[in-house]
Amino acid sequence: MALYSSIRPVFLSSQPPVYDFLAPSLFKISRVACSARHISTTPRRFAQSNSKDAASSPPSEAPRTPKSGAEAALKPSAPSKALTQAQRDFLSSALRVNQAGELAATLIYKAQTPVVVASHPHLRPLMKHMYDQEDGHFITFNSLLARHRVRPTAMYPLWTFAASALGWGTAIMGREAAMACTEAVETEIGTHYNEQVGVLLEMVAKMEESGEEVGEELKSLVETIRRIRDEELEHLDHAVENDAQKAVPHELLTGVIRAGCRGAIWVSERV
Ligand SMILES: [Fe+2]
Ligand SMILES: [Fe+2]
């Protein structure tokens, strides 16, 4: 929950975002849908056009002119251009696949932990640490999906079953197999996040080159994915330190799991 608290001011602010990286798609949302939500992503110009809502806004939200400091820093000072359809599609599919991956990660650890800890109690703090981080990642992407109205993958029920089965199956094979599962999953997920960061940085660089303002949310998303990537790679290190590579048969087990991860990523990006 500490992780959730730390990102909450950025992603769940009661103020509308200055630049929402999926903002163009949000303009299509109906007034009813916007007014029914507690966390509004209504663009400012849309909100101001709704005189009834404006009249009922609490006094603390009434001032619209940035004052100073951080608030002033968010004031647009460069032209902003809508993202291309390809960029918006990339961001939607990135959030969708990331949420699916974090769902799977939490379920793998949830299934593994009771079995692994029963025979190796000293691993309880490590399993809890990794689970807690995965849970934080899952909360992060759940929030981002809700905020940007990105639908979860249609494969959600299948991934739920598959991840639980993978976690339980590797745990009953033994501690080494459970760690080999983490090694395989984190190798693929770390690579996946790294590639996403690369694409996002390229997007940011192009915007800066053309003199466009890069929205705070896009910058924040890059930092969030970077941090999560680093935590996934930390899990990979923990797995190797705890004899993942002594699993039998290590190559076959990690090869099958890695192929499964790549397949799941490919499908979740599209479906
Ligand atoms: Fe994760
Ligand atoms: Fe992880």
mmCIF file of C-alpha atoms and ligand atoms in Angstrom:
data_model
loop_
_atom_site.group_PDB
_atom_site.id
_atom_site.type_symbol
_atom_site.label_atom_id
_atom_site.label_comp_id
_atom_site.label_asym_id
_atom_site.label_seq_id
_atom_site.Cartn_x
_atom_site.Cartn_y
_atom_site.Cartn_z
ATOM 1 C CA MET A 1 0.000 0.000 0.000
ATOM 2 C CA ALA A 2 2.990 2.265 0.515
ATOM 3 C CA LEU A 3 3.700 2.078 -3.206
ATOM 4 C CA TYR A 4 0.105 2.878 -3.971
ATOM 5 C CA SER A 5 0.271 5.864 -1.634
ATOM 6 C CA SER A 6 3.403 7.135 -3.311
ATOM 7 C CA ILE A 7 1.860 7.141 -6.804
ATOM 8 C CA ARG A 8 -1.577 8.284 -5.733
ATOM 9 C CA PRO A 9 -0.813 12.013 -5.853
ATOM 10 C CA VAL A 10 0.385 11.641 -9.436
ATOM 11 C CA PHE A 11 -2.311 9.430 -10.910
ATOM 12 C CA LEU A 12 -5.337 9.969 -8.711
ATOM 13 C CA SER A 13 -5.231 13.708 -8.209
ATOM 14 C CA SER A 14 -8.622 15.327 -7.946
ATOM 15 C CA GLN A 15 -7.413 17.954 -10.423
ATOM 16 C CA PRO A 16 -7.745 17.164 -14.119
ATOM 17 C CA PRO A 17 -4.432 16.367 -15.795
ATOM 18 C CA VAL A 18 -2.764 19.159 -17.703
ATOM 19 C CA TYR A 19 -1.894 16.745 -20.494
ATOM 20 C CA ASP A 20 -3.418 13.316 -20.480
ATOM 21 C CA PHE A 21 -1.489 11.108 -22.863
ATOM 22 C CA LEU A 22 -4.706 9.446 -23.989
ATOM 23 C CA ALA A 23 -6.717 12.657 -23.809
ATOM 24 C CA PRO A 24 -7.959 12.657 -27.413
ATOM 25 C CA SER A 25 -9.841 9.405 -26.800
ATOM 26 C CA LEU A 26 -11.342 10.817 -23.609
ATOM 27 C CA PHE A 27 -13.102 13.609 -25.477
ATOM 28 C CA LYS A 28 -15.528 10.988 -26.760
ATOM 29 C CA ILE A 29 -16.793 10.119 -23.271
ATOM 30 C CA SER A 30 -20.372 11.118 -22.540
ATOM 31 C CA ARG A 31 -21.230 13.787 -19.994
ATOM 32 C CA VAL A 32 -23.167 11.232 -17.952
ATOM 33 C CA ALA A 33 -20.175 8.930 -17.731
ATOM 34 C CA CYS A 34 -17.898 11.785 -16.685
ATOM 35 C CA SER A 35 -20.167 13.173 -14.016
ATOM 36 C CA ALA A 36 -20.740 9.739 -12.487
ATOM 37 C CA ARG A 37 -17.057 9.165 -11.712
ATOM 38 C CA HIS A 38 -15.343 10.221 -8.511
ATOM 39 C CA ILE A 39 -11.986 10.426 -10.289
ATOM 40 C CA SER A 40 -12.603 12.666 -13.216
ATOM 41 C CA THR A 41 -10.346 12.795 -16.234
ATOM 42 C CA THR A 42 -12.616 15.364 -17.843
ATOM 43 C CA PRO A 43 -10.546 17.806 -19.886
ATOM 44 C CA ARG A 44 -10.658 21.300 -18.411
ATOM 45 C CA ARG A 45 -12.325 22.952 -21.390
ATOM 46 C CA PHE A 46 -15.050 20.280 -21.313
ATOM 47 C CA ALA A 47 -15.606 20.756 -17.573
ATOM 48 C CA GLN A 48 -15.846 24.517 -17.931
ATOM 49 C CA SER A 49 -18.486 24.152 -20.645
ATOM 50 C CA ASN A 50 -20.714 22.323 -18.170
ATOM 51 C CA SER A 51 -22.069 25.319 -16.288
ATOM 52 C CA LYS A 52 -24.134 23.212 -13.873
ATOM 53 C CA ASP A 53 -21.132 21.211 -12.753
ATOM 54 C CA ALA A 54 -19.020 24.357 -12.537
ATOM 55 C CA ALA A 55 -21.572 26.020 -10.291
ATOM 56 C CA SER A 56 -21.613 23.042 -7.946
ATOM 57 C CA SER A 57 -17.816 22.703 -7.720
ATOM 58 C CA PRO A 58 -16.369 23.171 -4.247
ATOM 59 C CA PRO A 59 -14.681 26.537 -3.695
ATOM 60 C CA SER A 60 -11.268 24.905 -3.395
ATOM 61 C CA GLU A 61 -11.465 23.776 -7.027
ATOM 62 C CA ALA A 62 -12.706 27.103 -8.374
ATOM 63 C CA PRO A 63 -9.368 28.900 -9.060
ATOM 64 C CA ARG A 64 -8.139 27.810 -12.471
ATOM 65 C CA THR A 65 -5.075 30.043 -12.831
ATOM 66 C CA PRO A 66 -1.785 28.404 -11.893
ATOM 67 C CA LYS A 67 -0.120 30.349 -9.110
ATOM 68 C CA SER A 68 3.493 29.465 -8.596
ATOM 69 C CA GLY A 69 5.994 26.696 -7.950
ATOM 70 C CA ALA A 70 5.051 23.219 -9.132
ATOM 71 C CA GLU A 71 1.618 24.356 -10.221
ATOM 72 C CA ALA A 72 3.113 27.034 -12.417
ATOM 73 C CA ALA A 73 5.598 24.534 -13.830
ATOM 74 C CA LEU A 74 2.697 22.490 -15.175
ATOM 75 C CA LYS A 75 1.322 25.455 -17.085
ATOM 76 C CA PRO A 76 1.557 24.737 -20.805
ATOM 77 C CA SER A 77 4.329 26.790 -22.343
ATOM 78 C CA ALA A 78 4.803 24.927 -25.623
ATOM 79 C CA PRO A 79 2.380 23.827 -28.317
ATOM 80 C CA SER A 80 0.791 20.453 -27.755
ATOM 81 C CA LYS A 81 -0.264 18.137 -30.549
ATOM 82 C CA ALA A 82 -2.545 15.136 -30.189
ATOM 83 C CA LEU A 83 -0.761 11.812 -30.166
ATOM 84 C CA THR A 84 -1.016 9.837 -33.347
ATOM 85 C CA GLN A 85 -3.412 6.910 -33.502
ATOM 86 C CA ALA A 86 -0.423 4.555 -33.506
ATOM 87 C CA GLN A 87 0.942 6.141 -30.317
ATOM 88 C CA ARG A 88 -2.430 5.936 -28.581
ATOM 89 C CA ASP A 89 -2.820 2.310 -29.659
ATOM 90 C CA PHE A 90 0.632 1.538 -28.307
ATOM 91 C CA LEU A 91 -0.130 3.124 -24.946
ATOM 92 C CA SER A 92 -3.461 1.310 -24.629
ATOM 93 C CA SER A 93 -1.973 -2.053 -25.458
ATOM 94 C CA ALA A 94 1.016 -1.401 -23.184
ATOM 95 C CA LEU A 95 -1.211 -0.687 -20.191
ATOM 96 C CA ARG A 96 -3.406 -3.703 -20.973
ATOM 97 C CA VAL A 97 -0.552 -6.179 -21.272
ATOM 98 C CA ASN A 98 1.205 -4.800 -18.205
ATOM 99 C CA GLN A 99 -1.903 -5.216 -16.096
ATOM 100 C CA ALA A 100 -2.304 -8.809 -17.346
ATOM 101 C CA GLY A 101 1.323 -9.552 -16.516
ATOM 102 C CA GLU A 102 1.042 -8.179 -13.005
ATOM 103 C CA LEU A 103 -2.172 -10.120 -12.434
ATOM 104 C CA ALA A 104 -0.287 -13.284 -13.384
ATOM 105 C CA ALA A 105 2.668 -12.400 -11.164
ATOM 106 C CA THR A 106 0.523 -11.905 -8.073
ATOM 107 C CA LEU A 107 -1.283 -15.201 -8.709
ATOM 108 C CA ILE A 108 1.950 -17.131 -9.246
ATOM 109 C CA TYR A 109 3.342 -15.953 -5.911
ATOM 110 C CA LYS A 110 0.021 -16.456 -4.168
ATOM 111 C CA ALA A 111 -0.022 -20.078 -5.313
ATOM 112 C CA GLN A 112 3.662 -20.731 -4.652
ATOM 113 C CA THR A 113 4.048 -19.154 -1.247
ATOM 114 C CA PRO A 114 2.129 -21.620 0.999
ATOM 115 C CA VAL A 115 3.820 -24.639 -0.589
ATOM 116 C CA VAL A 116 7.340 -23.188 -0.652
ATOM 117 C CA VAL A 117 7.162 -21.665 2.826
ATOM 118 C CA ALA A 118 5.788 -24.888 4.340
ATOM 119 C CA SER A 119 9.037 -26.701 3.522
ATOM 120 C CA HIS A 120 11.395 -23.686 3.592
ATOM 121 C CA PRO A 121 10.172 -21.263 6.265
ATOM 122 C CA HIS A 122 13.237 -19.051 5.841
ATOM 123 C CA LEU A 123 11.882 -18.017 2.417
ATOM 124 C CA ARG A 124 8.742 -16.443 3.890
ATOM 125 C CA PRO A 125 10.144 -12.852 3.998
ATOM 126 C CA LEU A 126 11.461 -13.110 0.429
ATOM 127 C CA MET A 127 8.207 -14.531 -0.944
ATOM 128 C CA LYS A 128 6.230 -11.862 0.893
ATOM 129 C CA HIS A 129 8.541 -9.113 -0.364
ATOM 130 C CA MET A 130 8.174 -10.219 -3.985
ATOM 131 C CA TYR A 131 4.423 -10.696 -3.661
ATOM 132 C CA ASP A 132 3.992 -7.258 -2.074
ATOM 133 C CA GLN A 133 5.878 -5.622 -4.923
ATOM 134 C CA GLU A 134 3.823 -7.489 -7.530
ATOM 135 C CA ASP A 135 0.648 -6.451 -5.753
ATOM 136 C CA GLY A 136 1.835 -2.853 -5.895
ATOM 137 C CA HIS A 137 2.495 -3.179 -9.622
ATOM 138 C CA PHE A 138 -0.958 -4.668 -10.145
ATOM 139 C CA ILE A 139 -2.603 -1.805 -8.248
ATOM 140 C CA THR A 140 -0.630 0.689 -10.323
ATOM 141 C CA PHE A 141 -1.795 -0.732 -13.654
ATOM 142 C CA ASN A 142 -5.360 -1.233 -12.433
ATOM 143 C CA SER A 143 -5.432 2.479 -11.620
ATOM 144 C CA LEU A 144 -3.980 3.407 -14.999
ATOM 145 C CA LEU A 145 -6.457 1.225 -16.887
ATOM 146 C CA ALA A 146 -9.375 2.767 -15.033
ATOM 147 C CA ARG A 147 -8.049 6.294 -15.454
ATOM 148 C CA HIS A 148 -7.532 5.985 -19.196
ATOM 149 C CA ARG A 149 -10.529 3.752 -19.907
ATOM 150 C CA VAL A 150 -8.419 0.962 -21.312
ATOM 151 C CA ARG A 151 -10.162 -2.387 -21.221
ATOM 152 C CA PRO A 152 -8.409 -5.345 -19.585
ATOM 153 C CA THR A 153 -7.407 -8.241 -21.787
ATOM 154 C CA ALA A 154 -10.235 -10.548 -22.818
ATOM 155 C CA MET A 155 -7.931 -13.404 -21.755
ATOM 156 C CA TYR A 156 -8.164 -12.366 -18.100
ATOM 157 C CA PRO A 157 -9.991 -15.567 -16.951
ATOM 158 C CA LEU A 158 -7.568 -17.835 -18.817
ATOM 159 C CA TRP A 159 -4.490 -16.027 -17.472
ATOM 160 C CA THR A 160 -5.954 -16.255 -13.974
ATOM 161 C CA PHE A 161 -6.217 -20.020 -14.244
ATOM 162 C CA ALA A 162 -2.886 -20.493 -16.041
ATOM 163 C CA ALA A 163 -0.887 -18.337 -13.612
ATOM 164 C CA SER A 164 -2.325 -20.067 -10.552
ATOM 165 C CA ALA A 165 -1.616 -23.474 -12.085
ATOM 166 C CA LEU A 166 1.938 -22.439 -12.993
ATOM 167 C CA GLY A 167 2.606 -21.171 -9.484
ATOM 168 C CA TRP A 168 1.209 -24.246 -7.782
ATOM 169 C CA GLY A 169 2.795 -26.665 -10.246
ATOM 170 C CA THR A 170 6.307 -25.256 -9.928
ATOM 171 C CA ALA A 171 6.000 -25.013 -6.134
ATOM 172 C CA ILE A 172 5.190 -28.705 -5.742
ATOM 173 C CA MET A 173 8.207 -29.495 -7.931
ATOM 174 C CA GLY A 174 10.341 -27.879 -5.231
ATOM 175 C CA ARG A 175 11.993 -24.659 -4.151
ATOM 176 C CA GLU A 176 14.410 -24.649 -7.087
ATOM 177 C CA ALA A 177 11.620 -25.060 -9.629
ATOM 178 C CA ALA A 178 9.612 -22.291 -7.988
ATOM 179 C CA MET A 179 12.644 -20.010 -8.233
ATOM 180 C CA ALA A 180 13.258 -21.119 -11.828
ATOM 181 C CA CYS A 181 9.718 -20.022 -12.598
ATOM 182 C CA THR A 182 10.517 -16.552 -11.215
ATOM 183 C CA GLU A 183 13.797 -16.527 -13.152
ATOM 184 C CA ALA A 184 12.007 -17.327 -16.423
ATOM 185 C CA VAL A 185 9.075 -14.975 -15.909
ATOM 186 C CA GLU A 186 11.225 -12.050 -14.810
ATOM 187 C CA THR A 187 13.645 -12.521 -17.678
ATOM 188 C CA GLU A 188 10.791 -12.076 -20.132
ATOM 189 C CA ILE A 189 8.966 -9.368 -18.180
ATOM 190 C CA GLY A 190 12.146 -7.383 -17.547
ATOM 191 C CA THR A 191 12.891 -7.466 -21.287
ATOM 192 C CA HIS A 192 9.309 -6.523 -22.093
ATOM 193 C CA TYR A 193 9.347 -3.497 -19.775
ATOM 194 C CA ASN A 194 12.734 -2.470 -21.080
ATOM 195 C CA GLU A 195 11.418 -2.436 -24.634
ATOM 196 C CA GLN A 196 8.402 -0.400 -23.537
ATOM 197 C CA VAL A 197 10.631 2.169 -21.861
ATOM 198 C CA GLY A 198 12.649 2.397 -25.083
ATOM 199 C CA VAL A 199 9.550 3.072 -27.191
ATOM 200 C CA LEU A 200 8.238 5.642 -24.710
ATOM 201 C CA LEU A 201 11.566 7.465 -24.559
ATOM 202 C CA GLU A 202 11.630 7.575 -28.346
ATOM 203 C CA MET A 203 8.119 9.047 -28.309
ATOM 204 C CA VAL A 204 9.174 11.675 -25.749
ATOM 205 C CA ALA A 205 12.316 12.541 -27.742
ATOM 206 C CA LYS A 206 10.291 13.104 -30.923
ATOM 207 C CA MET A 207 7.864 15.371 -29.079
ATOM 208 C CA GLU A 208 10.726 17.385 -27.609
ATOM 209 C CA GLU A 209 12.454 17.622 -30.987
ATOM 210 C CA SER A 210 9.359 19.108 -32.555
ATOM 211 C CA GLY A 211 9.003 21.580 -29.680
ATOM 212 C CA GLU A 212 5.874 20.024 -28.202
ATOM 213 C CA GLU A 213 5.128 19.977 -24.508
ATOM 214 C CA VAL A 214 5.593 16.490 -23.038
ATOM 215 C CA GLY A 215 2.760 15.854 -20.596
ATOM 216 C CA GLU A 216 3.518 15.145 -16.956
ATOM 217 C CA GLU A 217 1.541 11.913 -17.146
ATOM 218 C CA LEU A 218 3.638 10.564 -19.978
ATOM 219 C CA LYS A 219 6.838 11.437 -18.132
ATOM 220 C CA SER A 220 5.447 9.829 -15.006
ATOM 221 C CA LEU A 221 4.496 6.672 -16.904
ATOM 222 C CA VAL A 222 8.064 6.285 -18.144
ATOM 223 C CA GLU A 223 9.395 6.603 -14.602
ATOM 224 C CA THR A 224 6.793 4.154 -13.265
ATOM 225 C CA ILE A 225 7.657 1.485 -15.838
ATOM 226 C CA ARG A 226 11.373 2.019 -15.239
ATOM 227 C CA ARG A 227 10.928 1.507 -11.512
ATOM 228 C CA ILE A 228 8.784 -1.588 -12.004
ATOM 229 C CA ARG A 229 11.301 -3.013 -14.502
ATOM 230 C CA ASP A 230 14.053 -2.598 -11.919
ATOM 231 C CA GLU A 231 11.965 -4.362 -9.282
ATOM 232 C CA GLU A 232 11.285 -7.264 -11.680
ATOM 233 C CA LEU A 233 15.007 -7.587 -12.324
ATOM 234 C CA GLU A 234 15.578 -7.575 -8.579
ATOM 235 C CA HIS A 235 13.212 -10.585 -8.361
ATOM 236 C CA LEU A 236 15.258 -12.282 -11.063
ATOM 237 C CA ASP A 237 18.402 -11.795 -8.968
ATOM 238 C CA HIS A 238 16.672 -13.187 -5.876
ATOM 239 C CA ALA A 239 15.593 -16.272 -7.816
ATOM 240 C CA VAL A 240 19.089 -16.982 -9.108
ATOM 241 C CA GLU A 241 20.571 -16.422 -5.634
ATOM 242 C CA ASN A 242 18.102 -19.009 -4.329
ATOM 243 C CA ASP A 243 19.163 -21.822 -6.639
ATOM 244 C CA ALA A 244 16.810 -21.319 -9.555
ATOM 245 C CA GLN A 245 19.442 -22.761 -11.851
ATOM 246 C CA LYS A 246 19.609 -25.992 -9.835
ATOM 247 C CA ALA A 247 16.060 -26.841 -10.878
ATOM 248 C CA VAL A 248 15.766 -30.085 -12.805
ATOM 249 C CA PRO A 249 15.311 -29.853 -15.742
ATOM 250 C CA HIS A 250 16.271 -26.179 -15.649
ATOM 251 C CA GLU A 251 16.601 -25.520 -19.369
ATOM 252 C CA LEU A 252 13.370 -27.235 -20.301
ATOM 253 C CA LEU A 253 11.398 -25.669 -17.461
ATOM 254 C CA THR A 254 12.569 -22.110 -18.030
ATOM 255 C CA GLY A 255 12.346 -22.515 -21.798
ATOM 256 C CA VAL A 256 8.705 -23.575 -21.645
ATOM 257 C CA ILE A 257 7.772 -20.836 -19.160
ATOM 258 C CA ARG A 258 9.567 -18.146 -21.169
ATOM 259 C CA ALA A 259 7.829 -19.233 -24.354
ATOM 260 C CA GLY A 260 4.506 -19.166 -22.506
ATOM 261 C CA CYS A 261 5.223 -15.624 -21.264
ATOM 262 C CA ARG A 262 6.079 -14.401 -24.745
ATOM 263 C CA GLY A 263 2.893 -15.943 -26.095
ATOM 264 C CA ALA A 264 0.796 -14.410 -23.321
ATOM 265 C CA ILE A 265 2.338 -10.982 -23.929
ATOM 266 C CA TRP A 266 1.683 -11.232 -27.662
ATOM 267 C CA VAL A 267 -1.942 -12.225 -27.142
ATOM 268 C CA SER A 268 -2.646 -9.704 -24.353
ATOM 269 C CA GLU A 269 -1.337 -6.833 -26.485
ATOM 270 C CA ARG A 270 -3.942 -7.687 -29.118
ATOM 271 C CA VAL A 271 -6.930 -9.228 -27.382
HETATM 272 FE FE FE B 1 5.527 -7.034 -11.364
HETATM 273 FE FE FE B 2 8.230 -9.607 -10.563
#
